mmCIF file of C-alpha atoms and ligand atoms in Angstrom:
data_model
loop_
_atom_site.group_PDB
_atom_site.id
_atom_site.type_symbol
_atom_site.label_atom_id
_atom_site.label_comp_id
_atom_site.label_asym_id
_atom_site.label_seq_id
_atom_site.Cartn_x
_atom_site.Cartn_y
_atom_site.Cartn_z
ATOM 1 C CA UNK A 1 -59.681 -87.689 28.437
ATOM 2 C CA UNK A 2 -57.167 -85.149 26.015
ATOM 3 C CA UNK A 3 -57.230 -82.191 27.826
ATOM 4 C CA UNK A 4 -56.394 -83.562 30.443
ATOM 5 C CA UNK A 5 -53.114 -84.941 28.607
ATOM 6 C CA UNK A 6 -52.411 -81.589 28.318
ATOM 7 C CA UNK A 7 -53.209 -80.127 31.826
ATOM 8 C CA UNK A 8 -50.942 -82.461 33.230
ATOM 9 C CA UNK A 9 -47.725 -82.617 30.821
ATOM 10 C CA UNK A 10 -45.597 -80.249 33.127
ATOM 11 C CA UNK A 11 -42.727 -80.163 30.375
ATOM 12 C CA UNK A 12 -41.705 -79.556 26.875
ATOM 13 C CA UNK A 13 -40.251 -82.723 26.311
ATOM 14 C CA UNK A 14 -43.846 -84.138 27.969
ATOM 15 C CA UNK A 15 -46.437 -81.990 25.505
ATOM 16 C CA UNK A 16 -44.251 -82.865 22.622
ATOM 17 C CA UNK A 17 -45.045 -86.486 23.642
ATOM 18 C CA UNK A 18 -48.826 -85.831 23.838
ATOM 19 C CA UNK A 19 -48.756 -83.845 21.298
ATOM 20 C CA UNK A 20 -47.906 -86.432 18.638
ATOM 21 C CA UNK A 21 -50.491 -88.860 20.870
ATOM 22 C CA UNK A 22 -53.370 -86.324 19.704
ATOM 23 C CA UNK A 23 -52.555 -85.116 16.439
ATOM 24 C CA UNK A 24 -49.493 -86.922 15.223
ATOM 25 C CA UNK A 25 -50.423 -89.578 11.777
ATOM 26 C CA UNK A 26 -51.162 -92.358 14.562
ATOM 27 C CA UNK A 27 -52.699 -90.014 16.789
ATOM 28 C CA UNK A 28 -56.207 -89.867 19.053
ATOM 29 C CA UNK A 29 -57.665 -87.017 16.606
ATOM 30 C CA UNK A 30 -56.508 -88.534 13.839
ATOM 31 C CA UNK A 31 -57.738 -91.318 14.412
ATOM 32 C CA UNK A 32 -61.280 -89.938 14.912
ATOM 33 C CA UNK A 33 -60.958 -88.043 12.137
ATOM 34 C CA UNK A 34 -61.059 -91.456 9.935
ATOM 35 C CA UNK A 35 -64.269 -92.888 11.907
ATOM 36 C CA UNK A 36 -65.986 -89.360 9.370
ATOM 37 C CA UNK A 37 -65.938 -91.671 6.796
ATOM 38 C CA UNK A 38 -68.215 -94.446 8.194
ATOM 39 C CA UNK A 39 -70.637 -92.384 9.586
ATOM 40 C CA UNK A 40 -74.027 -92.103 7.971
ATOM 41 C CA UNK A 41 -74.776 -89.593 5.451
ATOM 42 C CA UNK A 42 -77.322 -87.291 7.550
ATOM 43 C CA UNK A 43 -74.969 -87.010 10.255
ATOM 44 C CA UNK A 44 -71.735 -86.367 8.697
ATOM 45 C CA UNK A 45 -72.237 -82.407 9.087
ATOM 46 C CA UNK A 46 -72.964 -82.622 12.430
ATOM 47 C CA UNK A 47 -70.519 -85.158 13.241
ATOM 48 C CA UNK A 48 -67.600 -83.283 11.131
ATOM 49 C CA UNK A 49 -68.538 -79.586 12.740
ATOM 50 C CA UNK A 50 -67.542 -81.343 16.567
ATOM 51 C CA UNK A 51 -64.839 -82.859 15.835
ATOM 52 C CA UNK A 52 -63.359 -79.656 14.273
ATOM 53 C CA UNK A 53 -64.798 -77.502 16.986
ATOM 54 C CA UNK A 54 -63.050 -79.995 19.590
ATOM 55 C CA UNK A 55 -59.241 -79.794 17.653
ATOM 56 C CA UNK A 56 -59.667 -76.365 17.647
ATOM 57 C CA UNK A 57 -60.286 -76.558 21.642
ATOM 58 C CA UNK A 58 -57.124 -79.137 22.086
ATOM 59 C CA UNK A 59 -55.258 -77.195 20.059
ATOM 60 C CA UNK A 60 -56.207 -73.739 21.684
ATOM 61 C CA UNK A 61 -55.450 -75.129 25.110
ATOM 62 C CA UNK A 62 -51.945 -76.471 23.807
ATOM 63 C CA UNK A 63 -50.956 -73.625 22.293
ATOM 64 C CA UNK A 64 -51.541 -72.035 25.669
ATOM 65 C CA UNK A 65 -49.491 -74.785 27.598
ATOM 66 C CA UNK A 66 -46.935 -74.959 25.014
ATOM 67 C CA UNK A 67 -46.129 -70.651 25.401
ATOM 68 C CA UNK A 68 -46.556 -71.099 29.841
ATOM 69 C CA UNK A 69 -44.062 -74.388 29.401
ATOM 70 C CA UNK A 70 -41.850 -72.458 26.718
ATOM 71 C CA UNK A 71 -41.434 -69.521 29.535
ATOM 72 C CA UNK A 72 -40.686 -71.379 32.684
ATOM 73 C CA UNK A 73 -37.851 -72.715 30.580
ATOM 74 C CA UNK A 74 -36.418 -69.539 29.600
ATOM 75 C CA UNK A 75 -36.702 -68.797 33.100
ATOM 76 C CA UNK A 76 -35.013 -71.542 34.196
ATOM 77 C CA UNK A 77 -32.565 -70.771 31.817
ATOM 78 C CA UNK A 78 -31.794 -67.208 32.733
ATOM 79 C CA UNK A 79 -31.452 -68.363 36.174
ATOM 80 C CA UNK A 80 -28.606 -70.863 36.080
ATOM 81 C CA UNK A 81 -26.258 -68.556 33.730
ATOM 82 C CA UNK A 82 -26.819 -65.819 35.908
ATOM 83 C CA UNK A 83 -23.144 -64.142 36.653
ATOM 84 C CA UNK A 84 -22.426 -63.911 40.205
ATOM 85 C CA UNK A 85 -20.061 -61.463 40.451
ATOM 86 C CA UNK A 86 -19.924 -62.059 44.214
ATOM 87 C CA UNK A 87 -18.062 -65.322 43.119
ATOM 88 C CA UNK A 88 -14.387 -65.717 44.747
ATOM 89 C CA UNK A 89 -11.767 -64.773 41.670
ATOM 90 C CA UNK A 90 -8.526 -66.216 41.598
ATOM 91 C CA UNK A 91 -6.342 -63.182 43.096
ATOM 92 C CA UNK A 92 -3.330 -65.170 42.770
ATOM 93 C CA UNK A 93 -3.509 -64.878 38.918
ATOM 94 C CA UNK A 94 -4.235 -61.528 38.828
ATOM 95 C CA UNK A 95 -2.201 -59.109 36.123
ATOM 96 C CA UNK A 96 -0.250 -55.743 36.088
ATOM 97 C CA UNK A 97 1.432 -53.392 33.972
ATOM 98 C CA UNK A 98 4.677 -54.661 33.503
ATOM 99 C CA UNK A 99 7.308 -52.141 34.946
ATOM 100 C CA UNK A 100 9.015 -51.472 31.589
ATOM 101 C CA UNK A 101 5.297 -49.950 30.857
ATOM 102 C CA UNK A 102 4.843 -48.162 33.673
ATOM 103 C CA UNK A 103 7.547 -46.491 33.415
ATOM 104 C CA UNK A 104 7.244 -45.349 29.921
ATOM 105 C CA UNK A 105 3.576 -43.882 31.194
ATOM 106 C CA UNK A 106 5.278 -42.075 33.744
ATOM 107 C CA UNK A 107 7.154 -40.438 31.388
ATOM 108 C CA UNK A 108 4.147 -39.592 28.958
ATOM 109 C CA UNK A 109 2.378 -38.390 31.436
ATOM 110 C CA UNK A 110 5.152 -35.971 32.062
ATOM 111 C CA UNK A 111 5.310 -34.509 29.446
ATOM 112 C CA UNK A 112 2.068 -34.771 28.230
ATOM 113 C CA UNK A 113 1.137 -32.263 31.230
ATOM 114 C CA UNK A 114 3.660 -30.261 29.596
ATOM 115 C CA UNK A 115 1.627 -29.805 26.725
ATOM 116 C CA UNK A 116 3.834 -32.486 24.146
ATOM 117 C CA UNK A 117 1.481 -34.421 21.546
ATOM 118 C CA UNK A 118 2.585 -38.329 21.286
ATOM 119 C CA UNK A 119 3.583 -39.287 18.214
ATOM 120 C CA UNK A 120 4.291 -42.831 16.803
ATOM 121 C CA UNK A 121 6.376 -44.082 13.299
ATOM 122 C CA UNK A 122 6.998 -47.032 11.934
ATOM 123 C CA UNK A 123 9.308 -49.827 13.424
ATOM 124 C CA UNK A 124 10.255 -50.808 10.275
ATOM 125 C CA UNK A 125 12.055 -47.761 8.921
ATOM 126 C CA UNK A 126 13.975 -46.332 5.725
ATOM 127 C CA UNK A 127 17.735 -45.145 5.702
ATOM 128 C CA UNK A 128 16.233 -41.715 5.431
ATOM 129 C CA UNK A 129 14.833 -41.268 7.975
ATOM 130 C CA UNK A 130 16.873 -43.403 10.669
ATOM 131 C CA UNK A 131 19.854 -41.771 9.626
ATOM 132 C CA UNK A 132 20.324 -39.817 6.647
ATOM 133 C CA UNK A 133 17.695 -36.947 7.862
ATOM 134 C CA UNK A 134 19.534 -37.452 10.912
ATOM 135 C CA UNK A 135 23.174 -35.773 9.851
ATOM 136 C CA UNK A 136 24.147 -39.496 9.798
ATOM 137 C CA UNK A 137 25.149 -39.817 5.764
ATOM 138 C CA UNK A 138 26.386 -43.259 4.310
ATOM 139 C CA UNK A 139 29.749 -43.913 5.520
ATOM 140 C CA UNK A 140 29.302 -41.844 8.330
ATOM 141 C CA UNK A 141 31.261 -43.023 10.721
ATOM 142 C CA UNK A 142 29.133 -42.090 13.974
ATOM 143 C CA UNK A 143 26.401 -45.162 12.012
ATOM 144 C CA UNK A 144 28.117 -47.617 13.718
ATOM 145 C CA UNK A 145 27.252 -45.662 17.202
ATOM 146 C CA UNK A 146 24.166 -48.350 16.633
ATOM 147 C CA UNK A 147 24.791 -51.610 15.649
ATOM 148 C CA UNK A 148 21.779 -51.928 13.200
ATOM 149 C CA UNK A 149 18.913 -54.794 11.960
ATOM 150 C CA UNK A 150 18.884 -54.646 8.725
ATOM 151 C CA UNK A 151 15.955 -56.080 6.468
ATOM 152 C CA UNK A 152 16.790 -57.830 3.213
ATOM 153 C CA UNK A 153 14.604 -55.450 0.872
ATOM 154 C CA UNK A 154 16.934 -52.529 2.561
ATOM 155 C CA UNK A 155 14.907 -51.008 5.387
ATOM 156 C CA UNK A 156 16.007 -51.310 8.926
ATOM 157 C CA UNK A 157 14.572 -51.804 11.990
ATOM 158 C CA UNK A 158 14.659 -48.118 13.593
ATOM 159 C CA UNK A 159 17.568 -48.287 15.990
ATOM 160 C CA UNK A 160 16.083 -45.282 17.805
ATOM 161 C CA UNK A 161 12.689 -42.921 18.181
ATOM 162 C CA UNK A 162 14.368 -40.293 16.563
ATOM 163 C CA UNK A 163 13.142 -40.914 13.342
ATOM 164 C CA UNK A 164 9.847 -40.138 14.321
ATOM 165 C CA UNK A 165 11.107 -36.494 14.725
ATOM 166 C CA UNK A 166 11.514 -36.056 10.776
ATOM 167 C CA UNK A 167 8.724 -38.120 10.181
ATOM 168 C CA UNK A 168 6.594 -35.169 12.274
ATOM 169 C CA UNK A 169 8.802 -32.230 10.847
ATOM 170 C CA UNK A 170 8.264 -33.302 7.237
ATOM 171 C CA UNK A 171 3.782 -33.470 7.822
ATOM 172 C CA UNK A 172 3.465 -30.512 9.388
ATOM 173 C CA UNK A 173 4.883 -26.884 9.614
ATOM 174 C CA UNK A 174 6.360 -25.425 12.746
ATOM 175 C CA UNK A 175 6.144 -25.021 15.837
ATOM 176 C CA UNK A 176 6.204 -28.457 17.215
ATOM 177 C CA UNK A 177 6.205 -30.300 20.495
ATOM 178 C CA UNK A 178 6.419 -33.731 21.115
ATOM 179 C CA UNK A 179 7.168 -37.669 22.085
ATOM 180 C CA UNK A 180 7.673 -40.471 20.434
ATOM 181 C CA UNK A 181 7.258 -43.515 23.060
ATOM 182 C CA UNK A 182 8.278 -47.035 21.447
ATOM 183 C CA UNK A 183 10.257 -49.928 20.978
ATOM 184 C CA UNK A 184 13.532 -49.878 18.965
ATOM 185 C CA UNK A 185 15.708 -52.183 18.169
ATOM 186 C CA UNK A 186 19.555 -53.334 17.994
ATOM 187 C CA UNK A 187 22.345 -55.930 17.699
ATOM 188 C CA UNK A 188 23.092 -56.066 21.496
ATOM 189 C CA UNK A 189 22.918 -58.698 24.211
ATOM 190 C CA UNK A 190 23.857 -58.076 27.887
ATOM 191 C CA UNK A 191 23.361 -57.124 31.383
ATOM 192 C CA UNK A 192 22.363 -53.522 30.019
ATOM 193 C CA UNK A 193 20.862 -54.370 26.596
ATOM 194 C CA UNK A 194 18.311 -56.427 24.900
ATOM 195 C CA UNK A 195 17.972 -56.244 21.396
ATOM 196 C CA UNK A 196 14.682 -54.965 21.803
ATOM 197 C CA UNK A 197 14.357 -51.777 23.752
ATOM 198 C CA UNK A 198 12.316 -48.950 23.741
ATOM 199 C CA UNK A 199 12.660 -45.764 23.788
ATOM 200 C CA UNK A 200 11.425 -42.048 24.124
ATOM 201 C CA UNK A 201 12.121 -38.948 22.291
ATOM 202 C CA UNK A 202 11.250 -35.202 22.234
ATOM 203 C CA UNK A 203 11.324 -32.674 20.439
ATOM 204 C CA UNK A 204 10.750 -29.386 20.229
ATOM 205 C CA UNK A 205 10.269 -26.797 17.624
ATOM 206 C CA UNK A 206 9.165 -23.122 17.452
ATOM 207 C CA UNK A 207 10.420 -19.605 15.866
ATOM 208 C CA UNK A 208 14.157 -18.919 15.658
ATOM 209 C CA UNK A 209 15.320 -17.827 19.477
ATOM 210 C CA UNK A 210 12.465 -19.236 20.799
ATOM 211 C CA UNK A 211 13.934 -21.804 22.399
ATOM 212 C CA UNK A 212 17.359 -22.075 23.855
ATOM 213 C CA UNK A 213 19.238 -24.506 25.830
ATOM 214 C CA UNK A 214 18.424 -22.912 28.967
ATOM 215 C CA UNK A 215 14.940 -24.368 28.146
ATOM 216 C CA UNK A 216 15.988 -27.920 27.273
ATOM 217 C CA UNK A 217 18.200 -27.643 30.559
ATOM 218 C CA UNK A 218 15.273 -26.690 32.839
ATOM 219 C CA UNK A 219 12.840 -29.271 31.367
ATOM 220 C CA UNK A 220 15.007 -32.049 31.695
ATOM 221 C CA UNK A 221 16.386 -31.362 35.489
ATOM 222 C CA UNK A 222 12.438 -30.472 36.147
ATOM 223 C CA UNK A 223 11.833 -33.725 34.188
ATOM 224 C CA UNK A 224 14.398 -35.834 36.547
ATOM 225 C CA UNK A 225 13.304 -34.988 39.701
ATOM 226 C CA UNK A 226 10.185 -35.999 38.822
ATOM 227 C CA UNK A 227 11.152 -39.235 38.140
ATOM 228 C CA UNK A 228 13.911 -39.608 41.064
ATOM 229 C CA UNK A 229 13.398 -37.044 43.394
ATOM 230 C CA UNK A 230 15.957 -35.518 45.387
ATOM 231 C CA UNK A 231 18.899 -36.664 43.330
ATOM 232 C CA UNK A 232 21.851 -34.491 41.232
ATOM 233 C CA UNK A 233 21.742 -33.256 37.909
ATOM 234 C CA UNK A 234 24.593 -32.901 35.356
ATOM 235 C CA UNK A 235 24.800 -31.526 32.248
ATOM 236 C CA UNK A 236 27.672 -33.191 30.315
ATOM 237 C CA UNK A 237 29.359 -31.867 27.095
ATOM 238 C CA UNK A 238 29.066 -34.748 24.319
ATOM 239 C CA UNK A 239 28.638 -35.772 20.626
ATOM 240 C CA UNK A 240 24.896 -36.996 18.769
ATOM 241 C CA UNK A 241 24.962 -36.239 14.881
ATOM 242 C CA UNK A 242 21.676 -34.453 15.550
ATOM 243 C CA UNK A 243 21.936 -32.139 17.751
ATOM 244 C CA UNK A 244 25.009 -29.818 18.376
ATOM 245 C CA UNK A 245 25.689 -28.892 20.485
ATOM 246 C CA UNK A 246 25.000 -32.692 22.494
ATOM 247 C CA UNK A 247 25.415 -33.850 25.990
ATOM 248 C CA UNK A 248 24.505 -36.629 28.114
ATOM 249 C CA UNK A 249 22.616 -36.076 31.551
ATOM 250 C CA UNK A 250 23.852 -37.661 34.255
ATOM 251 C CA UNK A 251 21.586 -38.012 37.875
ATOM 252 C CA UNK A 252 23.602 -39.003 40.820
ATOM 253 C CA UNK A 253 24.265 -41.867 41.452
ATOM 254 C CA UNK A 254 20.728 -43.580 43.298
ATOM 255 C CA UNK A 255 22.786 -46.521 44.671
ATOM 256 C CA UNK A 256 24.708 -45.420 46.371
ATOM 257 C CA UNK A 257 24.252 -41.416 47.360
ATOM 258 C CA UNK A 258 26.588 -40.235 45.102
ATOM 259 C CA UNK A 259 29.338 -42.265 47.315
ATOM 260 C CA UNK A 260 30.625 -44.502 44.468
ATOM 261 C CA UNK A 261 30.126 -48.368 43.683
ATOM 262 C CA UNK A 262 30.070 -50.766 40.788
ATOM 263 C CA UNK A 263 26.883 -50.233 38.754
ATOM 264 C CA UNK A 264 27.541 -46.175 38.907
ATOM 265 C CA UNK A 265 31.871 -47.466 38.317
ATOM 266 C CA UNK A 266 32.266 -45.627 41.087
ATOM 267 C CA UNK A 267 31.926 -42.116 39.369
ATOM 268 C CA UNK A 268 29.155 -41.398 42.274
ATOM 269 C CA UNK A 269 27.243 -40.511 38.382
ATOM 270 C CA UNK A 270 24.699 -42.354 36.389
ATOM 271 C CA UNK A 271 23.385 -41.914 33.003
ATOM 272 C CA UNK A 272 19.897 -41.527 32.138
ATOM 273 C CA UNK A 273 19.455 -39.947 28.313
ATOM 274 C CA UNK A 274 21.395 -37.908 25.265
ATOM 275 C CA UNK A 275 20.226 -34.133 24.536
ATOM 276 C CA UNK A 276 20.777 -31.254 22.617
ATOM 277 C CA UNK A 277 19.781 -28.443 20.422
ATOM 278 C CA UNK A 278 18.994 -29.340 17.354
ATOM 279 C CA UNK A 279 21.508 -29.444 14.543
ATOM 280 C CA UNK A 280 21.246 -27.628 11.873
ATOM 281 C CA UNK A 281 21.362 -29.778 9.197
ATOM 282 C CA UNK A 282 18.621 -31.766 10.267
ATOM 283 C CA UNK A 283 15.940 -28.999 9.754
ATOM 284 C CA UNK A 284 17.621 -28.875 5.814
ATOM 285 C CA UNK A 285 17.089 -32.323 5.205
ATOM 286 C CA UNK A 286 13.163 -31.219 6.356
ATOM 287 C CA UNK A 287 13.328 -28.055 5.087
ATOM 288 C CA UNK A 288 12.298 -25.698 7.955
ATOM 289 C CA UNK A 289 13.997 -22.355 8.046
ATOM 290 C CA UNK A 290 14.122 -20.060 10.687
ATOM 291 C CA UNK A 291 13.230 -22.066 13.696
ATOM 292 C CA UNK A 292 15.134 -23.365 16.749
ATOM 293 C CA UNK A 293 14.466 -26.763 18.567
ATOM 294 C CA UNK A 294 15.863 -28.638 21.174
ATOM 295 C CA UNK A 295 15.462 -32.490 21.378
ATOM 296 C CA UNK A 296 16.357 -35.034 23.622
ATOM 297 C CA UNK A 297 16.439 -39.149 23.892
ATOM 298 C CA UNK A 298 15.887 -41.433 26.658
ATOM 299 C CA UNK A 299 16.451 -45.593 26.951
ATOM 300 C CA UNK A 300 13.077 -46.325 29.503
ATOM 301 C CA UNK A 301 14.467 -49.795 30.474
ATOM 302 C CA UNK A 302 16.956 -48.559 31.900
ATOM 303 C CA UNK A 303 15.098 -45.969 34.194
ATOM 304 C CA UNK A 304 12.812 -49.043 34.683
ATOM 305 C CA UNK A 305 15.958 -50.869 36.174
ATOM 306 C CA UNK A 306 16.818 -47.562 38.148
ATOM 307 C CA UNK A 307 13.880 -46.978 39.574
ATOM 308 C CA UNK A 308 13.387 -50.429 40.968
ATOM 309 C CA UNK A 309 16.841 -51.867 41.055
ATOM 310 C CA UNK A 310 16.533 -54.491 38.374
ATOM 311 C CA UNK A 311 20.081 -55.677 38.359
ATOM 312 C CA UNK A 312 19.990 -57.579 34.475
ATOM 313 C CA UNK A 313 18.323 -55.357 32.136
ATOM 314 C CA UNK A 314 16.959 -59.239 30.324
ATOM 315 C CA UNK A 315 15.368 -59.670 33.933
ATOM 316 C CA UNK A 316 12.541 -57.624 32.217
ATOM 317 C CA UNK A 317 11.875 -59.631 29.843
ATOM 318 C CA UNK A 318 12.552 -63.348 30.454
ATOM 319 C CA UNK A 319 8.696 -63.681 31.388
ATOM 320 C CA UNK A 320 9.601 -64.720 34.983
ATOM 321 C CA UNK A 321 7.116 -64.065 37.480
ATOM 322 C CA UNK A 322 9.069 -64.067 40.204
ATOM 323 C CA UNK A 323 9.640 -61.139 38.964
ATOM 324 C CA UNK A 324 6.724 -59.682 37.970
ATOM 325 C CA UNK A 325 4.721 -60.361 40.536
ATOM 326 C CA UNK A 326 6.446 -57.612 42.693
ATOM 327 C CA UNK A 327 4.910 -55.440 40.057
ATOM 328 C CA UNK A 328 1.515 -55.896 40.798
HETATM 329 N N1 DAH B 1 19.054 -41.184 19.013
HETATM 330 C C1 DAH B 1 19.692 -41.187 20.353
HETATM 331 C C2 DAH B 1 19.882 -42.315 20.599
HETATM 332 O O1 DAH B 1 19.047 -43.689 20.612
HETATM 333 C C3 DAH B 1 19.399 -40.556 21.701
HETATM 334 C C4 DAH B 1 18.742 -39.007 21.847
HETATM 335 C C5 DAH B 1 19.995 -38.263 21.752
HETATM 336 C C6 DAH B 1 18.497 -38.509 21.037
HETATM 337 C C7 DAH B 1 20.378 -37.226 21.686
HETATM 338 C C8 DAH B 1 17.954 -37.044 20.755
HETATM 339 C C9 DAH B 1 19.474 -36.276 21.069
HETATM 340 O O2 DAH B 1 16.781 -36.390 20.226
HETATM 341 O O3 DAH B 1 18.821 -35.057 20.942
HETATM 342 O O4 DAH B 1 20.963 -43.050 21.579
#
């Protein structure tokens, strides 16, 4: 009868009840053992042996049943928890790269293909790297070209990615061929400015005489054609403290095909980057001798705006899904 009880159990829960019925304090087997004390002396031994044999037999049946039911249970759990990869997912909520990051990647790809390394630097900079070493001494009027966020401890939120140039030059010897993509910060907020935006800085340094303005012009023209396709590229003399000579680079307006419109202020040209030959004072600050180099810097949001014809730069940071979904 007890053997039957074990063999009919068809779940771990029932088997556990059976176990208590058989082996528990008030269980059937326990009751049998209690009879032992009433068995007359000569028969005690045989009776006890019989009990133990029966108990061992039941225990063996129980153990087998337990393993069998446990295995069944695991099997069921595995089945229930299987992920059905063919299940329909909510495609509406699928994400995508933000247009600024996608533009950044496109820019980085170009320079990586030309063997530039990709460098990084801190967003909280010090005066030396952000200004001083870039030929922007204290009280220099050109510091006001950039509206700076100052930290209480004297640090600054970097106003451009140019300080990464300085860090790289202090850290290694020439030749250098690098870009530095990253976030920068300025006290600005209007249709073409946000307090945080992204730049890509570029720097090439080689032995004196090995690089010149023609190299700079050629690589940047090619880069702008890669980004914008068939456009005119124009180098216009300008000023940056860290380069001499310096230039700003324009492309023919892609909105009006250079006929003149509101976006290009009726000039037919759109300014897209700054560049120049590294100023000797910058090399002095990092103790480089007998080298020449060129550098450039560009705003990634500006490129994204132009590429995708986004009218207000602030839209890129509002997180409005109606804008973002167009870039999925
Ligand atoms: N740092 C400049 C800015 O934030 C951009 C720039 C211009 C970087 C000319 C350069 C450069 O390296 O040569 O406006």
